Amino acid sequence: FCTVFVNGKFCKNPKIVTAEDFFRPGLNVAGDTSNPVGSAVTAVNVNNLAGLNTLGISFARIDYAPYGLNPPHTHPRASEILVVLEGTLYVGFVLSNPGPNMKNKLLTKILQPGDVFVFPIGLIHFQLNVGKTNAVAFAGLSSQNPGVITIANAVFGSDPPINDNLLAKAFQVDKKVVDYLQSQFWWDNSYRLV
Amino acid sequence: FCTVFVNGKFCKNPKIVTAEDFFRPGLNVAGDTSNPVGSAVTAVNVNNLAGLNTLGISFARIDYAPYGLNPPHTHPRASEILVVLEGTLYVGFVLSNPGPNMKNKLLTKILQPGDVFVFPIGLIHFQLNVGKTNAVAFAGLSSQNPGVITIANAVFGSDPPINDNLLAKAFQVDKKVVDYLQSQFWWDNSYRLV
Amino acid sequence: FCTVFVNGKFCKNPKIVTAEDFFRPGLNVAGDTSNPVGSAVTAVNVNNLAGLNTLGISFARIDYAPYGLNPPHTHPRASEILVVLEGTLYVGFVLSNPGPNMKNKLLTKILQPGDVFVFPIGLIHFQLNVGKTNAVAFAGLSSQNPGVITIANAVFGSDPPINDNLLAKAFQVDKKVVDYLQSQFWWDNSYRLV
Amino acid sequence: FCTVFVNGKFCKNPKIVTAEDFFRPGLNVAGDTSNPVGSAVTAVNVNNLAGLNTLGISFARIDYAPYGLNPPHTHPRASEILVVLEGTLYVGFVLSNPGPNMKNKLLTKILQPGDVFVFPIGLIHFQLNVGKTNAVAFAGLSSQNPGVITIANAVFGSDPPINDNLLAKAFQVDKKVVDYLQSQFWWDNSYRLV
Amino acid sequence: FCTVFVNGKFCKNPKIVTAEDFFRPGLNVAGDTSNPVGSAVTAVNVNNLAGLNTLGISFARIDYAPYGLNPPHTHPRASEILVVLEGTLYVGFVLSNPGPNMKNKLLTKILQPGDVFVFPIGLIHFQLNVGKTNAVAFAGLSSQNPGVITIANAVFGSDPPINDNLLAKAFQVDKKVVDYLQSQFWWDNSYRLV
Amino acid sequence: FCTVFVNGKFCKNPKIVTAEDFFRPGLNVAGDTSNPVGSAVTAVNVNNLAGLNTLGISFARIDYAPYGLNPPHTHPRASEILVVLEGTLYVGFVLSNPGPNMKNKLLTKILQPGDVFVFPIGLIHFQLNVGKTNAVAFAGLSSQNPGVITIANAVFGSDPPINDNLLAKAFQVDKKVVDYLQSQFWWDNSYRLV
C-alpha cells in the first residue's frame, strides 16, 4: 500500500486511494469476554486498515466482563493512551529495572469513566475491571503495528515451550510449579482484528 | 519532565515519577457545543498530561450538537485515527495538490458508531454531524503535541489579520468578500484542554 | 530505487547508481506566472529526482510576477527555509490554534534579496511580491516528498466539492458566499515538477 | 550534556568536550555471577557514559556461571545484537502474539563462540549457559538508554507487589501459586553500570 | 529556544515567538573567496537562526572564484541538495566502501546554472568551478545542524595533529610526505555563519 | 525480508521467520591482517544478517596486527561504541569544523582491554595497535547498514580517480604529491562480511 499523496515515501506505481482505504467498521461491537481472563481487545491497525501504513498510529477497544482482566502485557513498538468509557478499572504499569538492590516500581491508579492513563512504550501494564458491571475502554497506540506480548502466554505458553528448568531458575521456583504454570496455558482469544 | 525510566533521553536529575504523572481525568464530560460551529474538542496532550512527553501519542474527545461541525482543519504534526461513539458523522479529507490541471481529491464517508476513519498527517479534514441527535467521537493522534489549525480562523481571523488584498487574490474573489469573511470571525472556543 | 551504498535500507537487488540518478536540470528557467495568482513553483523532489529517496530533503524555485502571490498553503510533511534571490517579498505564517478566546497569531516580515525565512512544518504560509518587478526565491524543504496544499483550492476547489452548507458553517457566512468562492475556482497551474 | 560538534541539537552553552566524555573503562572485569540466576550484566549506556547522549547506541557485557541464566527479559527501547566470546549459550526469543488460537512462537538457537544473534526490540528473550564452564557475551543495543525489564522481577517482585488475585487470573493458577512465586523474589543484582 | 506552537516538544515556559526568530539576512553577499581554495560557504543553520531548532532543515550559499574549489568534505548529519546559480561546476561524490578488491566509486557531473545535484548523507563530496568567472550555488541540508568536515583539515590540520606515522601508514606513503601535507595546513576560513 | 511480528512495517506476504534469520556465525575467527595497514574488520550487518532489517543495530570485530592500524574512516549512517578485548589501542576522532581560524579538534585516548570508547556519527576516527601483540576490539553500530568510508581510499583511490589538480588544491600541495598518493593505492581488503 503506497501512494505519493499521503506519505513521504516514493512509489513507482502509486495506488489511487479511496475513502475505503482509510475506513474500518466494527468498534461498536463488544468483544467476546467469555475467555479465561474475561477481557477482549479489538484492534484496528495496519493489518486490517492498510491506510494506516507509515502513519504511526492505531486504535483498540477493550471490553472487560465484571472482574475481567487485560492481563500483564507489553507493546514492543508503541506507547498507549487509554480512556475509560464505562466501568471502573484498576490499572498499572511496572517501570524498567532501576538497578541493584532496588525493586521495579509499580504505578497504579483506579480509573473512572473519562479518566485517561498513559502506558509508556515497552513497559508491562494491565487493566482490571474492579466493578460489578462490564467495563469498556478505548486506546490509541503510537505505531501502525504496535504488537502485543501477553506475558503469561509468551513465557508459559509459547510454541515450543520454554524449557522448564530454565523457567524454574528464572522464577526461582520448583520445576513442578513451572510445569503447573505451563499446563495452565489458555488460548489467548482475547485479541482480535475487527 | 524527564526520567530515565520511561524514555530514551538522558536526565541529569531524573524526576521520581508517580501514577499521577500519567493520569488526566475529564473525557467523560461532553464539551460545550454552544458555539457557532456546534462542536467541541477536548484534548489530552503533553500540555495537560506531562507524562506523554516523548511518547508520540495523544487523545481527544469530540462532541457535536445536531448538525454540529468540526470545521476543516489540519494537525501540523500528527496523523489522526477517529472512532464514532454516538451519532452519524459525515467525514472527509482533501489530498495534497496532485499537479497542474488536476483538482485536489476529496475523500468522504458517512460513519456510524464503531466506524473508524484515518486522517493522514497535515491534510485538511472535517466531521459533520448529519444526525438529529448529539454525536461523540474519540481520536488518537500520533504526537504528544499535534497542534491544530482551524482553516477559517487561521486564514480569516488571525491576529493581525492577513491583508485583504492578498486574500482576495488567493481566493480569486472581490476584496469585499474577503472583508465579509474576516468580519465573520468567531472565537474558536471549540478547542480546550480538559 | 534502492541501493545499499547511499542509505540505510536493505535492498535485495541494489541498483547500480550513476551520477544521473542524483541530477536534475531546469531550475534556471523561470516558472510561468501567467496564472491568476501570478506566481509559479518549480519543484525538485523524489517524484522527479529519484536519488532523493530516503534522504529527507528537496528543493524548489518560486517565481513571482509583480504583485504575484504564492497563496496561503501548507506542506503536510516538511518545514521550509526560503531565501530571496530577486525582488521584495512580504511573507508570513500563522501559528497553530493557541486556545479558547485567543486568535491565531500571524507573523510577517518584508524580505529583500539574501534574506532567509523559515516556515515550520504544517503551518499556513504565503509570499507576496510587493515590488514592481519580478521576484525569485529558492527554498529547501525537509522531506523528499513534502506535498503542498493550496488552501483556496483544497477548501473551495476540490473534486468533488466540499458541501456548501458545511463550508458556510465553517466560515460563518451565507451559503451564497461559499457558492461564489467555489465558482471562482482557478486551476492551480502554479506548481510543477521541472 | 550537549555540544554542537557531535550531534544535531541546538545548545545555548555547548560543553567543550574532551576524550574523557567518550570513554568508560571496566568491561574487562567479569560481573559477579554469585546470584540466584548465575549471570551478570555490566552495562555501558548514557547513565554512565554521557557522550552517548543522542547517539542511539550502547553496550553490555554478560557473564554466565556454568548453567547460569540471563533470565527472560525485554528492552523496552532497543533491539540487541549479541556475540558469544566464551562458552556455549542456548538463546531464544518469543514473537509477539500472532492472533486467536495461535501460540506465541519461540525461536531458539545454540550459540558457540563467535556466533551472533539478534533480539528484536521489545521481545522477551533469554540466554542460558549450557556448558560446564563460564560463558561471556558482548551485546550492542540500539539506544543510549535501552532499559531492561526482567520479567520475573517486574511481574512477581515489584514494589508494591501486583495484586495476587490479579496475577492468579493472568496466569490461570491458584492464588497460592502466585503467593509462592512472589515469595521467591530475589534481588536482581545481576544488572549494574560499570 | 522552545515553543509549543511550532514543534512537537514540551516546553515548560514556551517562548513567545516573533517573526525575527525565523529570519536571518545576508545570503545576498558573496563570501570572501580570497583563501587558498578560492571558495566560501555562508551558512544559515540553528547556530545563527534559532527558529530552525527541531525543524530538520538548513541552508547555505557557496561562492567560487574562477577555478575555486569547495574541497572534499562531508556533512556528518545531513544530506545536501545543491543548485547552481551562476557559473559551471564540476561536482562529485564518492560512494562508501563496496567490499574487498573493489574501489570506492566516484560519481561526477558538470553542472550549469539551474542544475540540481544531490549529495547523500555522510559521503565525501566536492564542487570545483571549472569556468573562468565566479560561480554561485545554493544548497539545502537535511538537518538544522548538519556539521561540516573538510577532509584535508580534519586529517592533516587537526589540533593536536594526528601522529604522522599513523597517517603514513593510513595513506601508505613516506612519513616525509605526511609531514609535508601537515605543513601545508591552511586556515579554513571558507566556512562562516552569516 | 519483511515480517509483521518483529517490526513496525506492513507486509503483504510476511515471511515466516526462523531462528536462522537472526543468526550469523564467524566472529570467533580473526580477520586476516596481512594487508598494508595491518588490520581487519569483520562485519555483521543487514547485508549478511537479514534479520537486522529495520532494527537500527549492527556489529563488527576488528583485528590488529602489532602496530596495525584501522585507518581514518567514517560511518556515514552510524555512531559506534567500541570495546577492547585484547591489546592496547591508541584511538581518536576529529570533531567537525568549528569555524574560521579554528582547527578541528582531535580527541585521543589509549585504551586497555575492557575500555569502551564512542565515535559519534559521521566523524573521522581511527584505532592504532600500539602494543607488540595482536589486538582485538568489538564494536556496536547504530544502523543495520552503517557504511564505511576509508578516507585514504575514498580520496586517493576511487574509481575513477578524483582529478589530481583538484586534490592538489584541496590539500594545498604540489600535484606530484597527489600523484604519489594516488599511486600508493592499496586494495582495502581489511573490510569483509563474515
mmCIF file of C-alpha atoms in Angstrom, chain F residues 2-169:
data_model
loop_
_atom_site.group_PDB
_atom_site.id
_atom_site.type_symbol
_atom_site.label_atom_id
_atom_site.label_comp_id
_atom_site.label_asym_id
_atom_site.label_seq_id
_atom_site.Cartn_x
_atom_site.Cartn_y
_atom_site.Cartn_z
ATOM 1 C CA CYS F 2 9.651 -8.429 5.997
ATOM 2 C CA THR F 3 7.502 -9.760 8.814
ATOM 3 C CA VAL F 4 4.724 -8.245 10.865
ATOM 4 C CA PHE F 5 5.997 -9.916 14.020
ATOM 5 C CA VAL F 6 9.253 -8.097 14.586
ATOM 6 C CA ASN F 7 8.942 -4.645 13.142
ATOM 7 C CA GLY F 8 6.505 -1.842 12.501
ATOM 8 C CA LYS F 9 6.189 -2.166 8.757
ATOM 9 C CA PHE F 10 3.260 -3.603 6.871
ATOM 10 C CA CYS F 11 3.953 -6.755 4.895
ATOM 11 C CA LYS F 12 1.574 -8.069 2.302
ATOM 12 C CA ASN F 13 3.121 -11.526 2.471
ATOM 13 C CA PRO F 14 5.022 -11.690 5.725
ATOM 14 C CA LYS F 15 7.863 -14.180 5.815
ATOM 15 C CA ILE F 16 7.628 -16.968 8.371
ATOM 16 C CA VAL F 17 10.754 -16.247 10.344
ATOM 17 C CA THR F 18 13.014 -18.864 11.881
ATOM 18 C CA ALA F 19 15.935 -18.621 14.278
ATOM 19 C CA GLU F 20 18.296 -18.838 11.314
ATOM 20 C CA ASP F 21 17.082 -15.426 10.148
ATOM 21 C CA PHE F 22 18.543 -13.884 13.301
ATOM 22 C CA PHE F 23 21.807 -15.842 13.384
ATOM 23 C CA ARG F 24 25.276 -15.451 11.849
ATOM 24 C CA PRO F 25 28.429 -17.333 12.859
ATOM 25 C CA GLY F 26 32.045 -16.332 12.427
ATOM 26 C CA LEU F 27 33.179 -13.578 14.766
ATOM 27 C CA ASN F 28 35.443 -16.012 16.596
ATOM 28 C CA VAL F 29 37.773 -16.074 13.598
ATOM 29 C CA ALA F 30 40.427 -13.392 13.496
ATOM 30 C CA GLY F 31 40.381 -11.326 10.332
ATOM 31 C CA ASP F 32 43.355 -11.534 8.008
ATOM 32 C CA THR F 33 45.599 -8.608 8.888
ATOM 33 C CA SER F 34 48.211 -9.358 6.231
ATOM 34 C CA ASN F 35 47.415 -6.178 4.350
ATOM 35 C CA PRO F 36 49.172 -2.817 4.145
ATOM 36 C CA VAL F 37 47.555 -1.358 7.253
ATOM 37 C CA GLY F 38 47.696 -4.494 9.387
ATOM 38 C CA SER F 39 44.074 -4.541 10.491
ATOM 39 C CA ALA F 40 40.888 -6.329 9.507
ATOM 40 C CA VAL F 41 37.229 -5.536 10.092
ATOM 41 C CA THR F 42 34.737 -8.394 10.114
ATOM 42 C CA ALA F 43 31.207 -7.013 9.943
ATOM 43 C CA VAL F 44 27.772 -8.407 10.698
ATOM 44 C CA ASN F 45 25.112 -6.150 9.247
ATOM 45 C CA VAL F 46 21.943 -6.327 7.190
ATOM 46 C CA ASN F 47 23.912 -7.412 4.147
ATOM 47 C CA ASN F 48 24.810 -10.755 5.743
ATOM 48 C CA LEU F 49 22.191 -10.994 8.531
ATOM 49 C CA ALA F 50 18.820 -10.090 7.091
ATOM 50 C CA GLY F 51 17.040 -10.256 10.456
ATOM 51 C CA LEU F 52 18.671 -6.929 11.328
ATOM 52 C CA ASN F 53 16.491 -5.100 8.809
ATOM 53 C CA THR F 54 14.795 -2.026 10.359
ATOM 54 C CA LEU F 55 16.352 -2.756 13.782
ATOM 55 C CA GLY F 56 18.958 0.023 13.798
ATOM 56 C CA ILE F 57 21.918 -2.001 15.045
ATOM 57 C CA SER F 58 24.903 -3.949 13.692
ATOM 58 C CA PHE F 59 28.216 -5.313 14.952
ATOM 59 C CA ALA F 60 31.865 -5.717 13.964
ATOM 60 C CA ARG F 61 35.057 -7.405 15.080
ATOM 61 C CA ILE F 62 38.309 -5.603 14.431
ATOM 62 C CA ASP F 63 41.689 -7.338 14.460
ATOM 63 C CA TYR F 64 45.011 -5.539 14.580
ATOM 64 C CA ALA F 65 48.457 -6.965 13.938
ATOM 65 C CA PRO F 66 51.173 -5.438 16.101
ATOM 66 C CA TYR F 67 51.232 -1.751 15.106
ATOM 67 C CA GLY F 68 48.264 -2.432 12.878
ATOM 68 C CA LEU F 69 46.004 0.495 12.056
ATOM 69 C CA ASN F 70 42.302 0.774 11.374
ATOM 70 C CA PRO F 71 42.914 3.857 9.262
ATOM 71 C CA PRO F 72 40.958 7.132 9.483
ATOM 72 C CA HIS F 73 37.421 6.472 8.273
ATOM 73 C CA THR F 74 33.801 7.462 8.822
ATOM 74 C CA HIS F 75 30.496 5.656 9.039
ATOM 75 C CA PRO F 76 28.064 7.828 7.083
ATOM 76 C CA ARG F 77 24.982 6.412 8.816
ATOM 77 C CA ALA F 78 26.020 5.285 12.329
ATOM 78 C CA SER F 79 27.609 6.095 15.646
ATOM 79 C CA GLU F 80 29.996 3.464 17.025
ATOM 80 C CA ILE F 81 30.741 2.135 20.503
ATOM 81 C CA LEU F 82 33.965 0.135 20.713
ATOM 82 C CA VAL F 83 35.377 -2.120 23.434
ATOM 83 C CA VAL F 84 38.903 -3.518 23.537
ATOM 84 C CA LEU F 85 39.214 -7.282 24.078
ATOM 85 C CA GLU F 86 42.955 -7.691 23.727
ATOM 86 C CA GLY F 87 45.924 -5.395 23.341
ATOM 87 C CA THR F 88 46.442 -1.673 23.671
ATOM 88 C CA LEU F 89 44.836 0.723 21.224
ATOM 89 C CA TYR F 90 45.508 4.396 20.607
ATOM 90 C CA VAL F 91 42.168 5.731 19.348
ATOM 91 C CA GLY F 92 40.885 9.114 18.296
ATOM 92 C CA PHE F 93 38.352 11.121 16.386
ATOM 93 C CA VAL F 94 38.285 14.597 14.881
ATOM 94 C CA LEU F 95 35.425 16.979 15.605
ATOM 95 C CA SER F 96 33.643 18.722 12.757
ATOM 96 C CA ASN F 97 34.779 22.175 11.623
ATOM 97 C CA PRO F 98 34.451 24.681 14.457
ATOM 98 C CA GLY F 99 34.539 27.864 12.367
ATOM 99 C CA PRO F 100 37.021 30.340 10.874
ATOM 100 C CA ASN F 101 40.577 30.431 12.233
ATOM 101 C CA MET F 102 39.944 27.403 14.420
ATOM 102 C CA LYS F 103 41.409 23.975 13.874
ATOM 103 C CA ASN F 104 39.387 20.779 14.019
ATOM 104 C CA LYS F 105 39.905 19.387 17.497
ATOM 105 C CA LEU F 106 41.393 15.879 17.802
ATOM 106 C CA LEU F 107 40.373 13.780 20.810
ATOM 107 C CA THR F 108 42.523 10.748 21.601
ATOM 108 C CA LYS F 109 42.841 8.100 24.265
ATOM 109 C CA ILE F 110 44.904 4.991 24.929
ATOM 110 C CA LEU F 111 42.638 2.038 25.602
ATOM 111 C CA GLN F 112 43.332 -1.150 27.502
ATOM 112 C CA PRO F 113 41.209 -4.302 27.489
ATOM 113 C CA GLY F 114 37.739 -3.578 28.813
ATOM 114 C CA ASP F 115 37.879 0.094 27.943
ATOM 115 C CA VAL F 116 34.944 1.486 25.981
ATOM 116 C CA PHE F 117 35.082 4.442 23.571
ATOM 117 C CA VAL F 118 32.459 6.219 21.473
ATOM 118 C CA PHE F 119 32.769 7.601 17.922
ATOM 119 C CA PRO F 120 29.837 9.912 17.129
ATOM 120 C CA ILE F 121 28.044 9.565 13.786
ATOM 121 C CA GLY F 122 29.915 10.719 10.693
ATOM 122 C CA LEU F 123 33.145 11.813 12.410
ATOM 123 C CA ILE F 124 36.606 10.714 11.191
ATOM 124 C CA HIS F 125 38.111 8.191 13.599
ATOM 125 C CA PHE F 126 40.895 5.602 13.809
ATOM 126 C CA GLN F 127 42.438 2.942 16.049
ATOM 127 C CA LEU F 128 46.138 2.049 16.175
ATOM 128 C CA ASN F 129 47.563 -1.012 17.915
ATOM 129 C CA VAL F 130 50.391 0.461 19.973
ATOM 130 C CA GLY F 131 51.349 -2.834 21.577
ATOM 131 C CA LYS F 132 53.701 -5.572 20.452
ATOM 132 C CA THR F 133 50.999 -8.191 20.284
ATOM 133 C CA ASN F 134 47.798 -8.637 18.327
ATOM 134 C CA ALA F 135 44.840 -6.600 19.454
ATOM 135 C CA VAL F 136 41.123 -7.279 19.122
ATOM 136 C CA ALA F 137 38.101 -5.000 19.535
ATOM 137 C CA PHE F 138 34.360 -5.394 19.160
ATOM 138 C CA ALA F 139 32.036 -2.605 18.115
ATOM 139 C CA GLY F 140 28.307 -1.913 18.012
ATOM 140 C CA LEU F 141 26.995 0.468 15.345
ATOM 141 C CA SER F 142 23.699 2.352 15.417
ATOM 142 C CA SER F 143 22.432 1.255 11.985
ATOM 143 C CA GLN F 144 21.760 -2.060 10.304
ATOM 144 C CA ASN F 145 23.680 -0.652 7.321
ATOM 145 C CA PRO F 146 26.244 1.810 8.702
ATOM 146 C CA GLY F 147 28.567 2.004 5.693
ATOM 147 C CA VAL F 148 32.267 2.729 5.924
ATOM 148 C CA ILE F 149 34.415 5.301 4.122
ATOM 149 C CA THR F 150 38.153 4.779 4.395
ATOM 150 C CA ILE F 151 39.450 8.305 3.834
ATOM 151 C CA ALA F 152 42.679 7.323 2.064
ATOM 152 C CA ASN F 153 40.930 5.082 -0.422
ATOM 153 C CA ALA F 154 37.907 7.285 -0.991
ATOM 154 C CA VAL F 155 40.053 10.370 -1.596
ATOM 155 C CA PHE F 156 43.129 8.937 -3.317
ATOM 156 C CA GLY F 157 41.957 5.566 -4.636
ATOM 157 C CA SER F 158 38.489 5.994 -6.085
ATOM 158 C CA ASP F 159 37.308 4.650 -9.434
ATOM 159 C CA PRO F 160 37.749 6.763 -11.476
ATOM 160 C CA PRO F 161 40.314 8.794 -9.537
ATOM 161 C CA ILE F 162 39.497 12.287 -8.344
ATOM 162 C CA ASN F 163 41.269 14.797 -10.592
ATOM 163 C CA ASP F 164 44.789 15.400 -9.280
ATOM 164 C CA ASN F 165 44.706 19.150 -9.799
ATOM 165 C CA LEU F 166 41.556 19.259 -7.706
ATOM 166 C CA LEU F 167 43.189 17.272 -4.922
ATOM 167 C CA ALA F 168 46.361 19.365 -5.120
ATOM 168 C CA LYS F 169 44.277 22.432 -4.410
#
